[in-house]
Amino acid sequence: MKIPQGSLEAPGAILGLGPSARSTVPAFIVMDVMEAAAAREAQGHKVIHMEVGQPGTPAPRAALDAVRRALDRETLGYTVALGLPALRARIAEHYRRQYGVHVSPDRVVVTTGSSAGFVLAFLALFDAGDAVGLPSPGYPCYRHILTTLGQAPAMIVTNAAGRWMPTADQIDDAARRDRIKGLVIASPANPTGTMLDGSRLADIVAACRRHGIWLIADEIYHGLTYGPHEETALAHSPDAVVINSFSKYFSMTGWRIGWLVVPERLVRPIERLAQNLYISPPTVAQVAAIGAFDGIDELEANKRVYAENRALLLEALPKAGLGRILPADGAFYLYADVSEFTTDSVAFTKEMLHDLGIAATPGVDFDAERGSRYVRFCYAGTTADVAEAARRLGGWERLRRVG
Ligand SMILES: Cc1ncc(COP(=O)(O)O)c(C=O)c1O
């Protein structure tokens, strides 16, 4: 066959080669909003970023100092696949200090962000075709990672009556109807910010035990609560698989470092997967993470800013007309029902960006069915920006127009 010259893509197209079916995973829409915001900034407009769930602050100084020292003195080669022993020990110590729960460092697996933790956990726990219960609304990548791995998300549609968290009855139903092998929960949750109290968590643990279902608890927003205290699933079950990260409370999104706590019998299978898939988590980020535990005062100061921003928005949004906000116990999000104004949250957030220079995320990322009636605001930026956003929303003519 004669292959045409001049285009790198042409030969594959001629041979009928194309991407795999599994790679047709949907986009993470918040990233598309970021792109639209960046295009507006490139035209010289100021944009207030309330779309991406990340702190506006850098890693704590103690983390940066640890890295500076390591850059001068260490080779920073691969580490063992489960992570630096000193970091695993420091994470185990975190459970003792923070929750009074004993966790052996041997059960801690350091990962490339919690995102890699999900891949490792889903591969270690489930086979292709296995169904896994996911709350809706919820973080979209759970769904997308599962489908990419050939596993089957089974959506559990939460509601106001259940405080936007799966109930034990719903888990019973999903176990019977969808034969789920696992359940993912997040408390505080993204996008709602709602939390499970201790008794709800105990009910969920009991339901999972009843049906022989793995519980995967995404605790990435732990440390960011504004009233109720968060409980780790490990306090209720040594069999829970806990996923956490340095991205949010520790203000280290770009360092790509997180961790799992898993039952002992999963450590070796996950170690083998991690060796083959990633070799080891980034060494420099592991060094930073050890240092981050000495930066708690700075991180608590960041959290006070989020608390102030949250209070400011909880007062300003209802005055602006956005009064239907889900109970925001933690994380750094407000999830607002905008159905009085639109049935198309994607178009609505585009108007918001165009008219006000505020980037927010349409709910369709988090909830395929009802998300077109919701918008998520992230308040992890500066208080000056959040106050300015509140002022602009207060004067937005669009919020006086119904439909
Ligand atoms: C609920 C939840 N889990 C996991 C992640 C992934 O975070 P990372 O991979 O940075 O740890 C995010 C990111 O926004 C999230 O909101």
Short mmCIF file of C-alpha atoms and ligand atoms in Angstrom, two decimals:
data_model
loop_
_atom_site.label_atom_id
_atom_site.label_comp_id
_atom_site.label_asym_id
_atom_site.label_seq_id
_atom_site.Cartn_x
_atom_site.Cartn_y
_atom_site.Cartn_z
CA MET A 1 0.00 0.00 0.00
CA LYS A 2 1.23 3.48 -0.82
CA ILE A 3 1.19 5.64 2.30
CA PRO A 4 0.69 9.36 1.65
CA GLN A 5 3.46 11.58 2.95
CA GLY A 6 3.14 14.79 4.91
CA SER A 7 0.66 13.92 7.62
CA LEU A 8 1.46 11.97 10.76
CA GLU A 9 -2.17 10.98 11.17
CA ALA A 10 -2.83 9.84 7.64
CA PRO A 11 -1.20 6.37 7.72
CA GLY A 12 -3.22 5.20 10.72
CA ALA A 13 -6.43 6.53 9.21
CA ILE A 14 -5.76 4.65 5.98
CA LEU A 15 -5.20 1.38 7.82
CA GLY A 16 -8.43 1.89 9.75
CA LEU A 17 -6.62 2.34 13.06
CA GLY A 18 -8.34 4.47 15.66
CA PRO A 19 -8.48 5.03 19.39
CA SER A 20 -9.88 2.29 21.63
CA ALA A 21 -13.53 2.29 22.64
CA ARG A 22 -12.50 2.72 26.27
CA SER A 23 -10.76 6.01 25.45
CA THR A 24 -14.07 7.61 24.45
CA VAL A 25 -14.40 8.64 28.09
CA PRO A 26 -16.31 11.94 28.46
CA ALA A 27 -14.33 15.13 29.07
CA PHE A 28 -14.02 16.52 32.57
CA ILE A 29 -16.19 19.58 31.81
CA VAL A 30 -14.61 21.81 34.44
CA MET A 31 -11.44 21.65 32.32
CA ASP A 32 -13.42 22.98 29.36
CA VAL A 33 -14.67 25.88 31.52
CA MET A 34 -11.04 26.59 32.46
CA GLU A 35 -10.19 26.82 28.78
CA ALA A 36 -13.02 29.29 28.09
CA ALA A 37 -11.87 31.36 31.08
CA ALA A 38 -8.26 31.31 29.81
CA ALA A 39 -9.44 32.48 26.36
CA ARG A 40 -11.20 35.43 28.00
CA GLU A 41 -8.10 36.26 30.03
CA ALA A 42 -6.02 36.15 26.83
CA GLN A 43 -8.29 38.94 25.51
CA GLY A 44 -7.23 41.06 28.49
CA HIS A 45 -10.28 40.53 30.75
CA LYS A 46 -9.97 39.72 34.44
CA VAL A 47 -11.65 36.43 35.36
CA ILE A 48 -12.60 35.42 38.88
CA HIS A 49 -11.92 31.70 39.05
CA MET A 50 -14.59 29.81 40.93
CA GLU A 51 -14.61 26.80 38.61
CA VAL A 52 -11.65 24.64 39.57
CA GLY A 53 -11.50 22.97 42.97
CA GLN A 54 -8.11 24.11 44.05
CA PRO A 55 -6.65 26.44 46.67
CA GLY A 56 -5.21 29.72 45.45
CA THR A 57 -2.29 29.21 47.84
CA PRO A 58 1.00 27.34 47.29
CA ALA A 59 2.23 24.32 49.25
CA PRO A 60 3.07 25.21 52.86
CA ARG A 61 6.48 26.75 53.46
CA ALA A 62 7.63 23.69 55.43
CA ALA A 63 7.00 21.52 52.36
CA LEU A 64 8.94 23.88 50.10
CA ASP A 65 11.85 24.03 52.57
CA ALA A 66 12.02 20.23 52.68
CA VAL A 67 12.18 20.15 48.88
CA ARG A 68 14.91 22.82 48.73
CA ARG A 69 17.05 20.79 51.12
CA ALA A 70 16.44 17.60 49.14
CA LEU A 71 17.29 19.24 45.81
CA ASP A 72 20.75 20.09 47.14
CA ARG A 73 21.47 16.83 48.89
CA GLU A 74 19.60 13.93 47.35
CA THR A 75 19.52 12.14 44.03
CA LEU A 76 15.70 11.91 44.03
CA GLY A 77 15.62 8.62 42.16
CA TYR A 78 12.73 6.14 42.23
CA THR A 79 11.38 5.16 45.63
CA VAL A 80 9.82 1.81 46.49
CA ALA A 81 6.37 1.48 44.90
CA LEU A 82 4.42 1.85 48.14
CA GLY A 83 6.17 5.16 48.91
CA LEU A 84 8.90 6.45 51.22
CA PRO A 85 8.73 4.65 54.59
CA ALA A 86 9.08 8.01 56.39
CA LEU A 87 6.02 9.36 54.57
CA ARG A 88 3.96 6.22 55.20
CA ALA A 89 4.83 6.49 58.90
CA ARG A 90 3.91 10.20 58.96
CA ILE A 91 0.53 9.47 57.34
CA ALA A 92 -0.16 6.68 59.86
CA GLU A 93 0.71 9.14 62.64
CA HIS A 94 -1.79 11.61 61.13
CA TYR A 95 -4.60 9.08 61.83
CA ARG A 96 -3.56 8.82 65.47
CA ARG A 97 -3.40 12.59 65.96
CA GLN A 98 -6.39 13.58 63.90
CA TYR A 99 -8.87 10.82 64.63
CA GLY A 100 -7.38 8.74 67.47
CA VAL A 101 -7.36 5.73 65.13
CA HIS A 102 -4.45 3.29 64.99
CA VAL A 103 -3.29 2.59 61.43
CA SER A 104 -0.16 0.57 60.74
CA PRO A 105 2.21 2.31 58.29
CA ASP A 106 2.25 -1.01 56.42
CA ARG A 107 -1.34 -0.36 55.33
CA VAL A 108 -0.54 3.05 53.82
CA VAL A 109 0.10 3.27 50.07
CA VAL A 110 1.43 6.56 48.68
CA THR A 111 -0.06 7.39 45.27
CA THR A 112 0.25 9.91 42.45
CA GLY A 113 -2.63 12.02 43.71
CA SER A 114 -5.84 10.40 44.85
CA SER A 115 -6.60 10.01 41.13
CA ALA A 116 -4.00 7.23 40.83
CA GLY A 117 -5.30 5.89 44.15
CA PHE A 118 -8.69 5.33 42.50
CA VAL A 119 -7.15 3.47 39.58
CA LEU A 120 -5.16 1.22 41.92
CA ALA A 121 -8.10 0.61 44.25
CA PHE A 122 -10.59 -0.14 41.46
CA LEU A 123 -8.12 -2.51 39.79
CA ALA A 124 -7.31 -4.27 43.06
CA LEU A 125 -10.92 -4.64 44.20
CA PHE A 126 -12.96 -5.23 41.06
CA ASP A 127 -12.87 -7.25 37.88
CA ALA A 128 -14.05 -6.11 34.45
CA GLY A 129 -17.83 -5.94 34.39
CA ASP A 130 -18.22 -5.53 38.18
CA ALA A 131 -20.75 -2.89 39.21
CA VAL A 132 -19.79 -0.17 41.69
CA GLY A 133 -22.27 2.19 43.38
CA LEU A 134 -21.58 5.91 43.00
CA PRO A 135 -23.55 8.79 44.48
CA SER A 136 -25.08 11.30 42.07
CA PRO A 137 -24.33 14.16 42.17
CA GLY A 138 -20.70 13.23 42.66
CA TYR A 139 -17.15 13.66 41.42
CA PRO A 140 -17.29 12.73 37.69
CA CYS A 141 -13.93 10.97 37.45
CA TYR A 142 -15.12 8.04 39.64
CA ARG A 143 -17.54 7.21 36.84
CA HIS A 144 -15.05 7.82 34.07
CA ILE A 145 -12.22 5.83 35.68
CA LEU A 146 -14.54 2.86 36.26
CA THR A 147 -15.81 2.82 32.67
CA THR A 148 -12.26 3.16 31.31
CA LEU A 149 -11.33 0.08 33.34
CA GLY A 150 -14.31 -1.85 31.93
CA GLN A 151 -16.19 -1.71 35.23
CA ALA A 152 -19.77 -0.56 35.58
CA PRO A 153 -20.83 2.54 37.52
CA ALA A 154 -24.26 2.12 39.15
CA MET A 155 -25.58 5.56 40.02
CA ILE A 156 -27.30 6.08 43.37
CA VAL A 157 -29.40 9.21 42.99
CA THR A 158 -29.26 11.15 46.26
CA ASN A 159 -31.75 13.79 47.37
CA ALA A 160 -32.51 16.46 49.94
CA ALA A 161 -34.32 13.96 52.20
CA GLY A 162 -31.12 11.86 52.46
CA ARG A 163 -29.03 15.04 52.76
CA TRP A 164 -27.53 14.33 49.33
CA MET A 165 -25.76 11.18 50.55
CA PRO A 166 -26.62 7.52 49.82
CA THR A 167 -28.91 6.00 52.45
CA ALA A 168 -28.66 2.44 53.79
CA ASP A 169 -31.95 1.63 51.98
CA GLN A 170 -30.53 2.83 48.69
CA ILE A 171 -27.45 0.65 49.23
CA ASP A 172 -29.73 -2.34 49.92
CA ASP A 173 -31.56 -1.59 46.65
CA ALA A 174 -28.34 -1.20 44.64
CA ALA A 175 -27.00 -4.47 46.08
CA ARG A 176 -30.16 -6.32 45.01
CA ARG A 177 -30.84 -4.54 41.71
CA ASP A 178 -27.34 -3.88 40.37
CA ARG A 179 -25.38 -6.44 42.40
CA ILE A 180 -22.81 -3.79 43.26
CA LYS A 181 -19.46 -5.11 44.49
CA GLY A 182 -18.37 -1.77 45.91
CA LEU A 183 -19.61 1.65 46.95
CA VAL A 184 -17.79 4.98 46.75
CA ILE A 185 -18.71 7.70 49.21
CA ALA A 186 -17.16 11.13 49.78
CA SER A 187 -17.69 13.18 52.93
CA PRO A 188 -17.40 16.15 52.64
CA ALA A 189 -18.64 15.64 49.11
CA ASN A 190 -17.85 17.32 45.84
CA PRO A 191 -19.87 19.19 44.46
CA THR A 192 -22.31 19.60 47.36
CA GLY A 193 -20.02 20.03 50.38
CA THR A 194 -22.45 17.93 52.44
CA MET A 195 -21.20 15.46 55.06
CA LEU A 196 -22.20 12.20 56.69
CA ASP A 197 -22.43 12.24 60.46
CA GLY A 198 -21.05 9.32 62.49
CA SER A 199 -24.33 7.42 62.66
CA ARG A 200 -24.97 7.70 58.90
CA LEU A 201 -21.44 6.50 58.27
CA ALA A 202 -22.01 3.56 60.64
CA ASP A 203 -25.25 2.72 58.78
CA ILE A 204 -23.41 2.71 55.45
CA VAL A 205 -20.63 0.52 56.85
CA ALA A 206 -23.27 -1.91 58.19
CA ALA A 207 -25.12 -2.00 54.84
CA CYS A 208 -21.86 -2.73 52.99
CA ARG A 209 -21.05 -5.49 55.45
CA ARG A 210 -24.55 -6.97 55.08
CA HIS A 211 -24.13 -7.32 51.34
CA GLY A 212 -20.39 -8.09 51.20
CA ILE A 213 -19.60 -4.82 49.42
CA TRP A 214 -16.26 -2.99 49.51
CA LEU A 215 -16.57 0.53 50.93
CA ILE A 216 -14.28 3.08 49.30
CA ALA A 217 -14.26 6.33 51.27
CA ASP A 218 -12.90 9.38 49.46
CA GLU A 219 -11.71 11.57 52.34
CA ILE A 220 -9.93 14.15 50.17
CA TYR A 221 -11.85 17.07 51.75
CA HIS A 222 -11.07 16.06 55.31
CA GLY A 223 -9.62 18.96 57.27
CA LEU A 224 -11.95 21.37 55.44
CA THR A 225 -15.08 21.41 57.58
CA TYR A 226 -16.92 24.38 59.08
CA GLY A 227 -18.89 23.02 62.00
CA PRO A 228 -19.41 19.27 62.07
CA HIS A 229 -16.27 17.18 62.60
CA GLU A 230 -15.37 14.66 59.96
CA GLU A 231 -15.00 11.00 60.86
CA THR A 232 -12.77 8.61 58.99
CA ALA A 233 -14.41 5.43 57.71
CA LEU A 234 -11.46 3.60 59.34
CA ALA A 235 -12.97 4.38 62.75
CA HIS A 236 -15.96 2.26 61.71
CA SER A 237 -14.36 -0.49 59.66
CA PRO A 238 -10.80 -1.82 59.25
CA ASP A 239 -12.00 -3.16 55.89
CA ALA A 240 -12.76 0.28 54.46
CA VAL A 241 -10.50 1.43 51.66
CA VAL A 242 -9.72 5.07 52.37
CA ILE A 243 -8.50 7.48 49.70
CA ASN A 244 -6.94 10.82 50.54
CA SER A 245 -4.65 13.40 49.01
CA PHE A 246 -2.35 16.32 49.66
CA SER A 247 -4.23 18.32 47.01
CA LYS A 248 -6.92 20.10 49.02
CA TYR A 249 -6.33 20.71 52.76
CA PHE A 250 -2.56 20.57 52.19
CA SER A 251 -2.83 22.97 49.21
CA MET A 252 -0.65 20.86 46.89
CA THR A 253 -2.76 20.07 43.80
CA GLY A 254 0.09 20.26 41.27
CA TRP A 255 2.44 18.09 43.30
CA ARG A 256 0.28 15.06 42.44
CA ILE A 257 0.57 13.18 45.69
CA GLY A 258 -2.01 11.28 47.69
CA TRP A 259 -2.48 8.06 49.64
CA LEU A 260 -4.61 5.00 50.30
CA VAL A 261 -5.18 3.13 53.54
CA VAL A 262 -6.14 -0.45 52.71
CA PRO A 263 -6.70 -3.72 54.57
CA GLU A 264 -3.50 -5.74 54.90
CA ARG A 265 -4.56 -8.37 52.37
CA LEU A 266 -4.72 -5.71 49.65
CA VAL A 267 -1.25 -4.26 50.21
CA ARG A 268 0.70 -6.75 48.13
CA PRO A 269 -1.78 -6.80 45.18
CA ILE A 270 -1.72 -2.98 45.12
CA GLU A 271 2.05 -2.96 45.41
CA ARG A 272 2.31 -5.21 42.33
CA LEU A 273 -0.11 -2.99 40.39
CA ALA A 274 1.73 0.18 41.45
CA GLN A 275 5.13 -1.27 40.47
CA ASN A 276 3.87 -2.07 37.00
CA LEU A 277 1.69 0.98 36.36
CA TYR A 278 3.68 3.83 37.93
CA ILE A 279 6.95 2.39 39.38
CA SER A 280 6.70 4.86 42.25
CA PRO A 281 4.96 8.13 43.13
CA PRO A 282 7.04 11.27 42.34
CA THR A 283 9.92 11.38 44.82
CA VAL A 284 10.16 15.15 45.09
CA ALA A 285 6.45 15.35 45.90
CA GLN A 286 6.86 12.69 48.59
CA VAL A 287 9.60 14.79 50.20
CA ALA A 288 7.29 17.82 50.06
CA ALA A 289 4.46 15.81 51.61
CA ILE A 290 6.57 14.80 54.61
CA GLY A 291 7.40 18.49 55.12
CA ALA A 292 3.74 19.53 54.72
CA PHE A 293 2.84 17.89 58.03
CA ASP A 294 5.01 20.58 59.70
CA GLY A 295 3.03 23.33 57.99
CA ILE A 296 -0.29 22.85 59.79
CA ASP A 297 -0.43 26.45 61.17
CA GLU A 298 -0.22 27.82 57.64
CA LEU A 299 -2.86 25.36 56.41
CA GLU A 300 -5.19 26.30 59.25
CA ALA A 301 -4.76 29.96 58.23
CA ASN A 302 -5.78 28.99 54.66
CA LYS A 303 -8.83 27.28 56.09
CA ARG A 304 -9.83 30.43 57.99
CA VAL A 305 -9.87 32.23 54.63
CA TYR A 306 -12.17 29.56 53.16
CA ALA A 307 -14.45 29.88 56.19
CA GLU A 308 -14.64 33.65 55.66
CA ASN A 309 -15.31 33.23 51.93
CA ARG A 310 -18.00 30.65 52.64
CA ALA A 311 -19.76 32.93 55.16
CA LEU A 312 -19.57 35.83 52.72
CA LEU A 313 -21.15 33.81 49.89
CA LEU A 314 -23.79 32.19 52.08
CA GLU A 315 -24.98 35.71 52.87
CA ALA A 316 -24.50 37.27 49.43
CA LEU A 317 -25.80 34.56 47.08
CA PRO A 318 -29.36 34.47 48.49
CA LYS A 319 -29.47 38.29 48.30
CA ALA A 320 -28.43 38.04 44.64
CA GLY A 321 -31.26 35.57 43.99
CA LEU A 322 -29.33 32.30 44.36
CA GLY A 323 -30.89 31.15 47.61
CA ARG A 324 -31.26 27.43 46.95
CA ILE A 325 -27.90 26.16 48.15
CA LEU A 326 -27.26 22.60 49.34
CA PRO A 327 -26.02 22.18 52.96
CA ALA A 328 -22.37 23.13 52.69
CA ASP A 329 -20.74 21.51 55.71
CA GLY A 330 -17.27 21.19 54.25
CA ALA A 331 -14.91 21.22 51.24
CA PHE A 332 -14.83 24.60 49.47
CA TYR A 333 -17.90 24.47 47.26
CA LEU A 334 -21.42 25.82 47.15
CA TYR A 335 -23.81 23.92 44.88
CA ALA A 336 -26.68 26.17 43.89
CA ASP A 337 -29.99 25.20 42.30
CA VAL A 338 -30.44 27.69 39.44
CA SER A 339 -33.61 26.11 37.99
CA GLU A 340 -35.56 29.36 38.52
CA PHE A 341 -33.34 30.94 35.90
CA THR A 342 -32.38 28.21 33.46
CA THR A 343 -32.66 24.59 32.42
CA ASP A 344 -29.24 24.77 30.77
CA SER A 345 -26.47 25.31 33.30
CA VAL A 346 -23.78 25.13 30.60
CA ALA A 347 -25.29 28.12 28.76
CA PHE A 348 -25.90 29.85 32.10
CA THR A 349 -22.26 29.58 33.18
CA LYS A 350 -21.17 30.83 29.75
CA GLU A 351 -23.39 33.89 30.23
CA MET A 352 -21.92 34.35 33.71
CA LEU A 353 -18.41 34.28 32.30
CA HIS A 354 -19.31 36.66 29.49
CA ASP A 355 -21.38 39.15 31.52
CA LEU A 356 -19.56 39.09 34.87
CA GLY A 357 -16.15 37.54 34.25
CA ILE A 358 -16.93 34.82 36.81
CA ALA A 359 -16.00 31.23 35.90
CA ALA A 360 -18.18 28.62 37.65
CA THR A 361 -18.87 24.96 36.84
CA PRO A 362 -22.17 23.72 35.40
CA GLY A 363 -23.66 20.83 37.38
CA VAL A 364 -23.74 18.51 34.34
CA ASP A 365 -20.22 17.42 35.25
CA PHE A 366 -21.52 15.96 38.50
CA ASP A 367 -25.04 14.81 37.72
CA ALA A 368 -26.01 13.81 34.20
CA GLU A 369 -29.74 14.15 34.83
CA ARG A 370 -30.26 17.07 37.21
CA GLY A 371 -26.98 18.91 36.69
CA SER A 372 -28.43 21.15 33.99
CA ARG A 373 -30.23 22.92 36.84
CA TYR A 374 -27.21 23.41 39.14
CA VAL A 375 -24.01 25.45 39.27
CA ARG A 376 -20.99 24.86 41.51
CA PHE A 377 -19.00 27.75 42.94
CA CYS A 378 -15.55 27.08 44.43
CA TYR A 379 -14.58 29.57 47.13
CA ALA A 380 -10.94 28.55 47.66
CA GLY A 381 -9.58 31.82 46.17
CA THR A 382 -8.87 35.10 47.91
CA THR A 383 -11.53 36.86 49.96
CA ALA A 384 -11.10 39.96 47.77
CA ASP A 385 -12.00 37.92 44.67
CA VAL A 386 -14.91 36.19 46.36
CA ALA A 387 -16.27 39.55 47.60
CA GLU A 388 -15.93 40.98 44.10
CA ALA A 389 -17.77 37.96 42.64
CA ALA A 390 -20.55 38.44 45.18
CA ARG A 391 -20.81 42.13 44.23
CA ARG A 392 -21.01 41.32 40.50
CA LEU A 393 -23.62 38.58 41.03
CA GLY A 394 -25.65 41.01 43.17
CA GLY A 395 -25.92 43.37 40.21
CA TRP A 396 -26.51 40.71 37.54
CA GLU A 397 -29.65 41.53 35.62
CA ARG A 398 -29.90 37.87 34.51
CA LEU A 399 -30.92 36.85 38.05
CA ARG A 400 -34.03 39.03 37.79
CA ARG A 401 -35.13 37.23 34.63
CA VAL A 402 -36.94 33.93 35.03
CA GLY A 403 -36.30 31.01 32.61
C1 LIG B 1 -13.88 14.33 45.42
C2 LIG B 1 -12.55 14.32 44.73
N1 LIG B 1 -11.82 13.20 44.74
C3 LIG B 1 -10.62 13.14 44.10
C4 LIG B 1 -10.11 14.23 43.42
C5 LIG B 1 -8.79 14.09 42.72
O1 LIG B 1 -7.78 14.82 43.35
P1 LIG B 1 -6.21 14.52 43.28
O2 LIG B 1 -5.96 13.54 42.20
O3 LIG B 1 -5.60 15.85 43.02
O4 LIG B 1 -5.84 13.97 44.62
C6 LIG B 1 -10.85 15.43 43.40
C7 LIG B 1 -10.35 16.60 42.66
O5 LIG B 1 -10.99 17.63 42.53
C8 LIG B 1 -12.09 15.47 44.07
O6 LIG B 1 -12.86 16.57 44.09
#
